[in-house]
mmCIF file of C-alpha atoms and ligand atoms in Angstrom:
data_model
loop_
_atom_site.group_PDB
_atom_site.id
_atom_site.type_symbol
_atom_site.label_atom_id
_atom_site.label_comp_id
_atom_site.label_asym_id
_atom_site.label_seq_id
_atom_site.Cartn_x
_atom_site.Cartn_y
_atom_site.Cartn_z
ATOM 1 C CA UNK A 1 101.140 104.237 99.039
ATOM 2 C CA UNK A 2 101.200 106.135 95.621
ATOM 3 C CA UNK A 3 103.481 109.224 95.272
ATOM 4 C CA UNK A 4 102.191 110.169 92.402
ATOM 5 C CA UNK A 5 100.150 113.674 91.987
ATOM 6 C CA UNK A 6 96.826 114.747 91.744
ATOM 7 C CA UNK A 7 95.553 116.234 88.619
ATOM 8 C CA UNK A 8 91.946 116.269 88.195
ATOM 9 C CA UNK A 9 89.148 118.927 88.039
ATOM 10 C CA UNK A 10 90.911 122.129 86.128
ATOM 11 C CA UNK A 11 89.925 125.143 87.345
ATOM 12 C CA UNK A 12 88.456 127.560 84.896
ATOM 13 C CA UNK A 13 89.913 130.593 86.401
ATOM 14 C CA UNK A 14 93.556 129.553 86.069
ATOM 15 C CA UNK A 15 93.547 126.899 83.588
ATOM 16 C CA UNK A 16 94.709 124.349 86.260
ATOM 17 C CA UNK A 17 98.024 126.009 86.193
ATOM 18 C CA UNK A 18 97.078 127.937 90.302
ATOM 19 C CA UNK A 19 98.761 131.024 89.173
ATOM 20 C CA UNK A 20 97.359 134.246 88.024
ATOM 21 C CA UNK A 21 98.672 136.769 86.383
ATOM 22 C CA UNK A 22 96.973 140.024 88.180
ATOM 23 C CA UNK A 23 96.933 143.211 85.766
ATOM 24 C CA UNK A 24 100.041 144.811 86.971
ATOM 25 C CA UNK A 25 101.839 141.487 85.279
ATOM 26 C CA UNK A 26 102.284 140.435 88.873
ATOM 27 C CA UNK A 27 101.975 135.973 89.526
ATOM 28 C CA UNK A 28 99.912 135.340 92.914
ATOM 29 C CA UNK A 29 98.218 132.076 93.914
ATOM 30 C CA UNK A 30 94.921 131.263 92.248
ATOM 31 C CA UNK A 31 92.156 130.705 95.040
ATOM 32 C CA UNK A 32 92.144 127.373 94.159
ATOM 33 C CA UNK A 33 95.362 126.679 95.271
ATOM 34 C CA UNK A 34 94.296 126.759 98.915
ATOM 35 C CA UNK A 35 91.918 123.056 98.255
ATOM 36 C CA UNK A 36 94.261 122.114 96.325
ATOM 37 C CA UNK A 37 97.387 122.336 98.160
ATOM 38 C CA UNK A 38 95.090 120.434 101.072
ATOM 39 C CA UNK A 39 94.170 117.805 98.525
ATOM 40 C CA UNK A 40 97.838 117.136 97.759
ATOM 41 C CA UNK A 41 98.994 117.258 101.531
ATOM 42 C CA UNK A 42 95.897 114.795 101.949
ATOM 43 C CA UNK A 43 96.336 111.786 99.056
ATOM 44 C CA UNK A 44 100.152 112.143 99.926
ATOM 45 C CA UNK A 45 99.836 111.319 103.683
ATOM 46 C CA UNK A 46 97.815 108.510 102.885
ATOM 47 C CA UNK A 47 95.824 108.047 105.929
ATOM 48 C CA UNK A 48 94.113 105.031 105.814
ATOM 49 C CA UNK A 49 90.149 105.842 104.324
ATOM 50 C CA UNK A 50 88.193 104.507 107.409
ATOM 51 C CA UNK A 51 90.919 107.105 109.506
ATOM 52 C CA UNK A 52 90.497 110.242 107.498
ATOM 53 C CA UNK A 53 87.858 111.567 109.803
ATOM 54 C CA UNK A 54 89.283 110.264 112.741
ATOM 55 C CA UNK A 55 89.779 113.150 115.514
ATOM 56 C CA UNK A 56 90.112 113.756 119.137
ATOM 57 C CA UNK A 57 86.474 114.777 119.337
ATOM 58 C CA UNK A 58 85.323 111.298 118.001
ATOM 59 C CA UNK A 59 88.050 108.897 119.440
ATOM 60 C CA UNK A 60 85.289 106.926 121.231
ATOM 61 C CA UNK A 61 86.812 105.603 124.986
ATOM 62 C CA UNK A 62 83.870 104.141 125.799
ATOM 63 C CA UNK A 63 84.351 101.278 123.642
ATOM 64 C CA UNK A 64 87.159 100.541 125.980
ATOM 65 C CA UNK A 65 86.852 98.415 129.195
ATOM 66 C CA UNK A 66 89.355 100.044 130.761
ATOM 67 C CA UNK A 67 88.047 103.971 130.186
ATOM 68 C CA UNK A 68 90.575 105.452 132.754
ATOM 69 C CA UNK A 69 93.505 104.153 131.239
ATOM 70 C CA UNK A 70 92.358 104.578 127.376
ATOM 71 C CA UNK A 71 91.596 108.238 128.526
ATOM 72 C CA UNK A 72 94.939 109.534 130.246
ATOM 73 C CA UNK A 73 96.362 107.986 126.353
ATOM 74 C CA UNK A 74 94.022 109.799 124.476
ATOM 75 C CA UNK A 75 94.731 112.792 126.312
ATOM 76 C CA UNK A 76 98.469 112.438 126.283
ATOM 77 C CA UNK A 77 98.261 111.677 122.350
ATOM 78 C CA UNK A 78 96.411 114.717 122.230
ATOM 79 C CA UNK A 79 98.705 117.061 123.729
ATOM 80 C CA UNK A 80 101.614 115.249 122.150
ATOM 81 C CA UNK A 81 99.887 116.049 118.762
ATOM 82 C CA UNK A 82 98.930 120.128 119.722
ATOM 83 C CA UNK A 83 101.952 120.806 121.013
ATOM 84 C CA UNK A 84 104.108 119.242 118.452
ATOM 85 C CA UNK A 85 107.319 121.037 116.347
ATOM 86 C CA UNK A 86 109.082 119.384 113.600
ATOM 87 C CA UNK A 87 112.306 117.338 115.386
ATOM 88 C CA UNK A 88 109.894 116.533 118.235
ATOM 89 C CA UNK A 89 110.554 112.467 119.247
ATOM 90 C CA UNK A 90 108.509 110.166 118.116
ATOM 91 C CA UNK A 91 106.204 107.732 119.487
ATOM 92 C CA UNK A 92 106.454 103.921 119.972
ATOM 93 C CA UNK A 93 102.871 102.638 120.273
ATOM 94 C CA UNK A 94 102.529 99.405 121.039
ATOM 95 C CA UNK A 95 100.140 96.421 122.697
ATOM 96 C CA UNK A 96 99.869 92.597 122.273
ATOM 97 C CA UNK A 97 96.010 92.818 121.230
ATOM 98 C CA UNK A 98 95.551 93.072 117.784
ATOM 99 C CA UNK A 99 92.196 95.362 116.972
ATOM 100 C CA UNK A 100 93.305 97.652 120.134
ATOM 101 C CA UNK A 101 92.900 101.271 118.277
ATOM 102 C CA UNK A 102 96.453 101.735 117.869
ATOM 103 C CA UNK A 103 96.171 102.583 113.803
ATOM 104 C CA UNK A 104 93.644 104.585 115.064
ATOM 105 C CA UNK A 105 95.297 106.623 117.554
ATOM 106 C CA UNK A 106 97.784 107.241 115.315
ATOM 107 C CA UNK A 107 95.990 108.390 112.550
ATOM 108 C CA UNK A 108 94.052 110.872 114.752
ATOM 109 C CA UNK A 109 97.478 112.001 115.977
ATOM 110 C CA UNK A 110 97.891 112.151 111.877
ATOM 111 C CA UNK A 111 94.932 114.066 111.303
ATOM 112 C CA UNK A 112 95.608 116.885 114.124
ATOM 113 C CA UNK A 113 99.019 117.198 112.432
ATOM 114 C CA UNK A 114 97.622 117.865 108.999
ATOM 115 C CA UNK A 115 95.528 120.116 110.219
ATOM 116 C CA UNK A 116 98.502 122.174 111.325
ATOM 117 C CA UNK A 117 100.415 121.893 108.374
ATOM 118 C CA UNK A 118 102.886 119.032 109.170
ATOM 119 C CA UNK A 119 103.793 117.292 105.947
ATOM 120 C CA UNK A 120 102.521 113.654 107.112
ATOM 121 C CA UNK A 121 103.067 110.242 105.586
ATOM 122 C CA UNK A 122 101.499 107.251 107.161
ATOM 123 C CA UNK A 123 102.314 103.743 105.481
ATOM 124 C CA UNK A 124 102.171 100.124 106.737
ATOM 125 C CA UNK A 125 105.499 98.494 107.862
ATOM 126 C CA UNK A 126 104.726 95.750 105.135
ATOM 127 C CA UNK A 127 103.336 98.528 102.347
ATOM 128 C CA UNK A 128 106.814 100.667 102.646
ATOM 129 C CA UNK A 129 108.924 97.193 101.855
ATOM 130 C CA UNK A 130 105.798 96.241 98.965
ATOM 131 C CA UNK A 131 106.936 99.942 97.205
ATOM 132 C CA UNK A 132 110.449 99.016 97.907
ATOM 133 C CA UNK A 133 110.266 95.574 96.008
ATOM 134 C CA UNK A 134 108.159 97.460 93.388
ATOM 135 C CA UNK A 135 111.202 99.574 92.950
ATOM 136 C CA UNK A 136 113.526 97.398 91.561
ATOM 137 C CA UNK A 137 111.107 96.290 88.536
ATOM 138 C CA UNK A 138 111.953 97.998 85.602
ATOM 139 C CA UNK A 139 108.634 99.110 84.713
ATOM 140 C CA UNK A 140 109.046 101.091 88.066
ATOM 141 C CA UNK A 141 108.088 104.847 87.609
ATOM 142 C CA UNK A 142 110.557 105.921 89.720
ATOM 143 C CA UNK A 143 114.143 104.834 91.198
ATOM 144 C CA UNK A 144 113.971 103.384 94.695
ATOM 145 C CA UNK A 145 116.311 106.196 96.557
ATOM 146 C CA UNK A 146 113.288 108.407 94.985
ATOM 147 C CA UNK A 147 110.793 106.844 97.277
ATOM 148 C CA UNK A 148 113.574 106.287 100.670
ATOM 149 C CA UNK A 149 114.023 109.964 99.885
ATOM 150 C CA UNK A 150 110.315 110.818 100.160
ATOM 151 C CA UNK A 151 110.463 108.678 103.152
ATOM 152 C CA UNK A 152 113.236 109.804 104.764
ATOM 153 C CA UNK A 153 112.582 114.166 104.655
ATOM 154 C CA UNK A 154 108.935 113.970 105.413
ATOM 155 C CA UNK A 155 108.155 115.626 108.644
ATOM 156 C CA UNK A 156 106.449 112.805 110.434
ATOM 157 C CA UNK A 157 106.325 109.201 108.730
ATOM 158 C CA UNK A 158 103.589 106.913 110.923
ATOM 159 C CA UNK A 159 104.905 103.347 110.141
ATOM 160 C CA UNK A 160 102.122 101.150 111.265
ATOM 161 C CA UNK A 161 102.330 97.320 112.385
ATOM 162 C CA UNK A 162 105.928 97.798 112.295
ATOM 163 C CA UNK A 163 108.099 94.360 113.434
ATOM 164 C CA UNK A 164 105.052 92.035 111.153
ATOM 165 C CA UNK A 165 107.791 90.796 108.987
ATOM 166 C CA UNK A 166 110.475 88.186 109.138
ATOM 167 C CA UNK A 167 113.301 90.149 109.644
ATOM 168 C CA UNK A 168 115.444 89.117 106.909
ATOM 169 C CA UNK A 169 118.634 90.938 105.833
ATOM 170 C CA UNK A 170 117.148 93.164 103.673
ATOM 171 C CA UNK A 171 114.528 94.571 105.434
ATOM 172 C CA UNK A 172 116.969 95.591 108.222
ATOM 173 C CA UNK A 173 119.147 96.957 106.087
ATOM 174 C CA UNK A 174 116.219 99.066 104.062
ATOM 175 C CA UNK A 175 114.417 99.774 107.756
ATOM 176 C CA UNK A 176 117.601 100.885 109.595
ATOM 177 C CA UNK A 177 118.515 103.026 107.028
ATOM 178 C CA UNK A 178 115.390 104.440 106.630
ATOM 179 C CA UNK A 179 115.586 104.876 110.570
ATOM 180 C CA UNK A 180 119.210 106.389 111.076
ATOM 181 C CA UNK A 181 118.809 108.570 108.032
ATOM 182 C CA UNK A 182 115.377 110.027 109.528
ATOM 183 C CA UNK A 183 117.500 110.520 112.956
ATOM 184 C CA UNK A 184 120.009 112.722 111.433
ATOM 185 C CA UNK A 185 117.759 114.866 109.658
ATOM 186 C CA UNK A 186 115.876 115.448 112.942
ATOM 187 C CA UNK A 187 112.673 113.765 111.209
ATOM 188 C CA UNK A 188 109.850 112.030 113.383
ATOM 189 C CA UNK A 189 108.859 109.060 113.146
ATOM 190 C CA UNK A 190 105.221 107.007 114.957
ATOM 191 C CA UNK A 191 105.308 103.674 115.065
ATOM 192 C CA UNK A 192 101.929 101.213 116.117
ATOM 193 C CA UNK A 193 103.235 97.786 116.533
ATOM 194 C CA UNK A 194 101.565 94.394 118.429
ATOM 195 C CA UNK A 195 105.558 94.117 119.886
ATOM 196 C CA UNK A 196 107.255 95.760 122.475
ATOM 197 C CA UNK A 197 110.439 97.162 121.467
ATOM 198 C CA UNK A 198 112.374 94.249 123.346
ATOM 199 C CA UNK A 199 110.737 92.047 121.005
ATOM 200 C CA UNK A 200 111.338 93.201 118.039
ATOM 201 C CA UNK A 201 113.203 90.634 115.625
ATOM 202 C CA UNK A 202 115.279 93.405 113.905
ATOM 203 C CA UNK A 203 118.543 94.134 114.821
ATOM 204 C CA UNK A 204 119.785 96.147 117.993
ATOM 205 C CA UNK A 205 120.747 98.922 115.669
ATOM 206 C CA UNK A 206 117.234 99.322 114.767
ATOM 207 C CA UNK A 207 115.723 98.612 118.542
ATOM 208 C CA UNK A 208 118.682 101.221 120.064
ATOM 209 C CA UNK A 209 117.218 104.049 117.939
ATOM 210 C CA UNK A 210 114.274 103.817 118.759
ATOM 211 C CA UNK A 211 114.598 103.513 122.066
ATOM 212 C CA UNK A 212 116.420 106.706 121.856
ATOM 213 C CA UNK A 213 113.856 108.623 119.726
ATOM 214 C CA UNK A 214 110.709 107.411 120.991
ATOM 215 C CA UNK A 215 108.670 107.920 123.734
ATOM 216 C CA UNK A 216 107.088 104.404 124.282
ATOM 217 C CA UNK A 217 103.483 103.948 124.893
ATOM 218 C CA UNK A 218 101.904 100.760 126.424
ATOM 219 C CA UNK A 219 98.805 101.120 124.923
ATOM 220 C CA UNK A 220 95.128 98.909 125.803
ATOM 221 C CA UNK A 221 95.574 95.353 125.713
ATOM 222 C CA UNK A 222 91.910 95.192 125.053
ATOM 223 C CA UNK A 223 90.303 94.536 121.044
ATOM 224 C CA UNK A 224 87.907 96.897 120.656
ATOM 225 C CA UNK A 225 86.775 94.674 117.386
ATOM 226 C CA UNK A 226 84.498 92.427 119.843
ATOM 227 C CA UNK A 227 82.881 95.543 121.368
ATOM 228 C CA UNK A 228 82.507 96.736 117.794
ATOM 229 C CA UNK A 229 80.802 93.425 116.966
ATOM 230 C CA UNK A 230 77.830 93.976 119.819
ATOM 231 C CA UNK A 231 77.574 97.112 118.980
ATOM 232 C CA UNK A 232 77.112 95.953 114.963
ATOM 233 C CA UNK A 233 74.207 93.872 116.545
ATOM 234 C CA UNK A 234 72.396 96.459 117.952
ATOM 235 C CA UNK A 235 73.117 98.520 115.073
ATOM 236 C CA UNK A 236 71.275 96.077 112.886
ATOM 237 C CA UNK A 237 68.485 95.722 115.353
ATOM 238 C CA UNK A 238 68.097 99.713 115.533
ATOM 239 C CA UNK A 239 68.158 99.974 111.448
ATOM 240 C CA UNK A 240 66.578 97.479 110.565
ATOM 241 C CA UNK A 241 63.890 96.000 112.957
ATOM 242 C CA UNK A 242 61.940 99.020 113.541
ATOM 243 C CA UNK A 243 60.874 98.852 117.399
ATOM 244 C CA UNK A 244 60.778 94.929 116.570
ATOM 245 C CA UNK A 245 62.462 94.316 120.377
ATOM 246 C CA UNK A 246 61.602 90.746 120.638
ATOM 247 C CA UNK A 247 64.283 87.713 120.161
ATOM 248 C CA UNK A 248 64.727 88.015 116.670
ATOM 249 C CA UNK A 249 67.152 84.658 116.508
HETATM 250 ZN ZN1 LIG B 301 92.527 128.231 89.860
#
């Protein structure tokens, strides 16, 4: 989770600088600006590398045992994600089964937001507290309210596996402030977590606001990993053993 900025491949026409200076002394955007902008909005949301292509049209339910319920979700996540308007609540995501698709659905949910222009940030529960701690080194770049500020006034913030870590002082303290202060500023937050919100190990403060802000979704208590393991086999068999059907173990 880097907040640093992106400054590679200059272009030619504007010296890297994305302004031109038109005849009539006028400034307007070089047409750079457009990829680059998107580039920006991209490497600062952070979606996770195997996510970034992750849409709607390729969210897969048929890796799922249970299509009718991992449908009506998709489709609700969906809408949630077209219809959405900054100060919209959030979403609580959550299911025992590790390997269940919820980083997934919530980087699709990501993606379709992007793609509309929502300033997105998705980070780990345990990365946001790593860039904390990295914070008060002092070799740190930057000051840690720079980075709670960046966390608090982005649009949307997707905290994923949120409720992993032993719920010392600190953490509540950093997590409920990062919480109450995205509340007040109307800010969204999406949460994926293998906890319901009952047991979550952080304090009631935290749990109470988010039981006000989010919708909560009981998502698949299925791991799609296992599926994705058969279907590695056949993969293999497809690639790489040309028609070979026979027992090949
Ligand atoms: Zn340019």
């Amino acid at each position: 989770m880097m907040i640093s900025q992106n400054t590679t491949a200059r272009c030619a026409k504007c010296n890297g600088t994305f302004w031109i200076i038109t005849e009539t002394g006028v400034a307007r955007r070089c047409d750079c600006w457009e990829k680059e902008r998107q580039n920006r909005t991209l490497k600062f949301a952070s979606i996770p590398e195997k996510y970034k292509a992750a849409t709607f049209q390729n969210f897969d339910i048929g890796v799922y045992a249970n299509k009718g319920v991992a449908e009506k979700i998709k489709k609700m996540c969906e809408m949630y994600a077209e219809e959405f308007e900054p100060g919209n609540k959030g979403l609580y995501i959550h299911s025992q089964t590790k390997g269940s698709g919820k980083t997934r659905i919530a980087a699709t949910i990501c993606n379709k937001l992007i793609e509309k222009k929502v300033l997105v940030k998705f980070a780990t529960s345990s990365s946001i507290l790593e860039e904390i701690k990295k914070t008060w080194q002092k070799t740190s770049e930057y000051a840690e309210s720079v980075l709670i500020d960046k966390l608090i006034m982005v649009d949307v913030l997707v905290i994923d596996d949120f409720g992993t870590e032993k719920p010392k002082d600190w953490i509540n303290d950093k997590f409920y402030y990062i919480i109450n202060e995205r509340y007040i500023n109307s800010k969204t937050t999406i949460y994926t977590s293998n906890y319901k919100l009952s047991e979550l190990d952080y304090d009631d403060r935290i749990t109470n606001r988010l039981k006000e802000v989010c919708y909560q979704i009981p998502f698949l208590e299925e791991s799609i990993r296992e599926k994705q393991a058969t279907n590695n086999i056949e993969e293999f068999k497809t690639l790489y053993l040309n028609g070979n059907k026979g027992d090949w173990r």
